[in-house]
Amino acid sequence: MRDQEAGWVGAEILNRDGSHDLGPLQVNSFWVPKLAAMVDRPPAQVRVWLTHDPCFNVQAARWIFLSALSATHDYWKAVGVYHSPAERRQRHYAGLVAAKLVQRFGPSIFLKGDHRVGD
């Protein structure tokens, strides 16, 4: 997902819906109030951390993904949920992430022995 998100420390990318994607893993500002409540810090501070602290950003992204994985029990569905609540956008995003994995590790990333994983 890091390769797909392609953010950077200090990134604040405006989305069409008025939210922002923050930091290296482009954590959507939608999550700021929830994360602020979880760490008992003001939302403004959490937004600064998401934007400028790569460790906090990655840990927040990890929590979002693992929460989705716990809810869906499906790796690729969780990848999609990380990106969007809309199923069509989830499938598209999961495909983009899969393509980034192939680009980084080669086509054998999805092979198990002589068969594709899941076959």
mmCIF file of C-alpha atoms in Angstrom:
data_model
loop_
_atom_site.group_PDB
_atom_site.id
_atom_site.type_symbol
_atom_site.label_atom_id
_atom_site.label_comp_id
_atom_site.label_asym_id
_atom_site.label_seq_id
_atom_site.Cartn_x
_atom_site.Cartn_y
_atom_site.Cartn_z
ATOM 1 C CA MET A 1 0.000 0.000 0.000
ATOM 2 C CA ARG A 2 2.939 2.295 0.628
ATOM 3 C CA ASP A 3 3.945 2.086 -3.025
ATOM 4 C CA GLN A 4 0.380 2.786 -4.132
ATOM 5 C CA GLU A 5 -0.160 5.696 -1.749
ATOM 6 C CA ALA A 6 3.210 7.291 -2.583
ATOM 7 C CA GLY A 7 2.856 10.015 0.034
ATOM 8 C CA TRP A 8 5.651 11.794 1.871
ATOM 9 C CA VAL A 9 6.325 13.434 5.199
ATOM 10 C CA GLY A 10 4.425 16.717 5.137
ATOM 11 C CA ALA A 11 1.896 15.632 2.491
ATOM 12 C CA GLU A 12 -1.605 17.076 2.779
ATOM 13 C CA ILE A 13 -3.442 16.189 -0.427
ATOM 14 C CA LEU A 14 -6.906 17.695 -0.873
ATOM 15 C CA ASN A 15 -9.594 15.242 -2.006
ATOM 16 C CA ARG A 16 -12.746 16.076 -3.962
ATOM 17 C CA ASP A 17 -14.856 15.525 -0.835
ATOM 18 C CA GLY A 18 -12.888 18.146 1.133
ATOM 19 C CA SER A 19 -10.918 15.631 3.193
ATOM 20 C CA HIS A 20 -7.128 15.419 3.027
ATOM 21 C CA ASP A 21 -4.754 12.496 2.590
ATOM 22 C CA LEU A 22 -1.945 12.913 5.099
ATOM 23 C CA GLY A 23 1.670 11.797 5.247
ATOM 24 C CA PRO A 24 3.507 8.839 3.697
ATOM 25 C CA LEU A 25 0.573 6.381 3.730
ATOM 26 C CA GLN A 26 -1.955 9.080 2.864
ATOM 27 C CA VAL A 27 -4.174 8.445 5.908
ATOM 28 C CA ASN A 28 -7.450 10.224 5.225
ATOM 29 C CA SER A 29 -8.311 13.078 7.584
ATOM 30 C CA PHE A 30 -11.641 11.299 8.153
ATOM 31 C CA TRP A 31 -9.710 9.199 10.687
ATOM 32 C CA VAL A 32 -8.380 12.141 12.730
ATOM 33 C CA PRO A 33 -11.256 12.332 15.274
ATOM 34 C CA LYS A 34 -11.258 8.546 15.837
ATOM 35 C CA LEU A 35 -7.474 8.404 16.231
ATOM 36 C CA ALA A 36 -7.516 11.472 18.513
ATOM 37 C CA ALA A 37 -10.028 9.778 20.804
ATOM 38 C CA MET A 38 -7.970 6.574 20.830
ATOM 39 C CA VAL A 39 -4.733 8.319 21.852
ATOM 40 C CA ASP A 40 -6.474 10.940 24.022
ATOM 41 C CA ARG A 41 -4.938 13.875 22.196
ATOM 42 C CA PRO A 42 -6.490 16.881 20.433
ATOM 43 C CA PRO A 43 -7.447 16.290 16.783
ATOM 44 C CA ALA A 44 -5.140 19.110 15.664
ATOM 45 C CA GLN A 45 -2.171 17.327 17.259
ATOM 46 C CA VAL A 46 -3.089 13.996 15.667
ATOM 47 C CA ARG A 47 -3.356 15.694 12.268
ATOM 48 C CA VAL A 48 0.146 17.141 12.717
ATOM 49 C CA TRP A 49 1.466 13.715 13.705
ATOM 50 C CA LEU A 50 -0.198 12.038 10.704
ATOM 51 C CA THR A 51 1.289 14.651 8.413
ATOM 52 C CA HIS A 52 4.790 15.043 9.851
ATOM 53 C CA ASP A 53 5.615 11.937 11.927
ATOM 54 C CA PRO A 54 6.210 8.957 9.617
ATOM 55 C CA CYS A 55 6.145 6.460 12.494
ATOM 56 C CA PHE A 56 2.755 7.679 13.734
ATOM 57 C CA ASN A 57 1.449 7.746 10.166
ATOM 58 C CA VAL A 58 2.510 4.144 9.500
ATOM 59 C CA GLN A 59 1.118 2.919 12.822
ATOM 60 C CA ALA A 60 -2.214 4.641 12.124
ATOM 61 C CA ALA A 61 -2.329 3.102 8.639
ATOM 62 C CA ARG A 62 -1.520 -0.288 10.162
ATOM 63 C CA TRP A 63 -4.357 0.072 12.663
ATOM 64 C CA ILE A 64 -6.815 1.057 9.890
ATOM 65 C CA PHE A 65 -5.786 -1.938 7.771
ATOM 66 C CA LEU A 66 -5.805 -4.430 10.650
ATOM 67 C CA SER A 67 -9.208 -3.157 11.802
ATOM 68 C CA ALA A 68 -10.527 -3.755 8.289
ATOM 69 C CA LEU A 69 -8.916 -7.195 8.207
ATOM 70 C CA SER A 70 -10.486 -8.079 11.554
ATOM 71 C CA ALA A 71 -13.903 -6.947 10.298
ATOM 72 C CA THR A 72 -13.744 -8.563 6.848
ATOM 73 C CA HIS A 73 -11.501 -11.610 7.440
ATOM 74 C CA ASP A 74 -10.285 -11.054 3.869
ATOM 75 C CA TYR A 75 -6.857 -9.613 3.048
ATOM 76 C CA TRP A 76 -7.783 -8.032 -0.292
ATOM 77 C CA LYS A 77 -11.089 -6.707 1.009
ATOM 78 C CA ALA A 78 -9.170 -5.084 3.895
ATOM 79 C CA VAL A 79 -6.763 -3.510 1.399
ATOM 80 C CA GLY A 80 -9.781 -2.043 -0.379
ATOM 81 C CA VAL A 81 -11.465 -0.888 2.824
ATOM 82 C CA TYR A 82 -8.253 0.957 3.729
ATOM 83 C CA HIS A 83 -8.894 3.092 0.654
ATOM 84 C CA SER A 84 -12.667 3.551 0.538
ATOM 85 C CA PRO A 85 -16.023 2.457 1.963
ATOM 86 C CA ALA A 86 -17.338 2.045 -1.636
ATOM 87 C CA GLU A 87 -17.055 -1.553 -2.882
ATOM 88 C CA ARG A 88 -16.318 -0.588 -6.503
ATOM 89 C CA ARG A 89 -13.462 1.651 -5.375
ATOM 90 C CA GLN A 90 -12.219 -1.059 -3.007
ATOM 91 C CA ARG A 91 -11.872 -3.597 -5.842
ATOM 92 C CA HIS A 92 -10.107 -1.093 -8.074
ATOM 93 C CA TYR A 93 -7.680 -0.077 -5.319
ATOM 94 C CA ALA A 94 -6.901 -3.696 -4.376
ATOM 95 C CA GLY A 95 -6.042 -4.320 -8.028
ATOM 96 C CA LEU A 96 -3.698 -1.335 -8.039
ATOM 97 C CA VAL A 97 -1.971 -2.577 -4.874
ATOM 98 C CA ALA A 98 -1.629 -6.060 -6.372
ATOM 99 C CA ALA A 99 -0.043 -4.529 -9.487
ATOM 100 C CA LYS A 100 2.442 -2.624 -7.294
ATOM 101 C CA LEU A 101 3.395 -5.898 -5.578
ATOM 102 C CA VAL A 102 4.013 -7.522 -8.956
ATOM 103 C CA GLN A 103 6.030 -4.489 -10.057
ATOM 104 C CA ARG A 104 8.186 -4.596 -6.911
ATOM 105 C CA PHE A 105 8.568 -8.384 -6.446
ATOM 106 C CA GLY A 106 7.801 -9.866 -9.863
ATOM 107 C CA PRO A 107 4.894 -11.967 -11.112
ATOM 108 C CA SER A 108 5.859 -14.938 -8.964
ATOM 109 C CA ILE A 109 4.644 -13.037 -5.875
ATOM 110 C CA PHE A 110 1.211 -14.598 -6.428
ATOM 111 C CA LEU A 111 2.418 -18.081 -7.329
ATOM 112 C CA LYS A 112 2.500 -21.024 -4.954
ATOM 113 C CA GLY A 113 4.497 -23.890 -6.388
ATOM 114 C CA ASP A 114 3.224 -24.371 -9.921
ATOM 115 C CA HIS A 115 -0.197 -22.855 -9.167
ATOM 116 C CA ARG A 116 -1.559 -19.426 -8.458
ATOM 117 C CA VAL A 117 -2.535 -18.853 -4.829
ATOM 118 C CA GLY A 118 -6.228 -19.641 -4.503
ATOM 119 C CA ASP A 119 -6.337 -22.058 -7.476
#
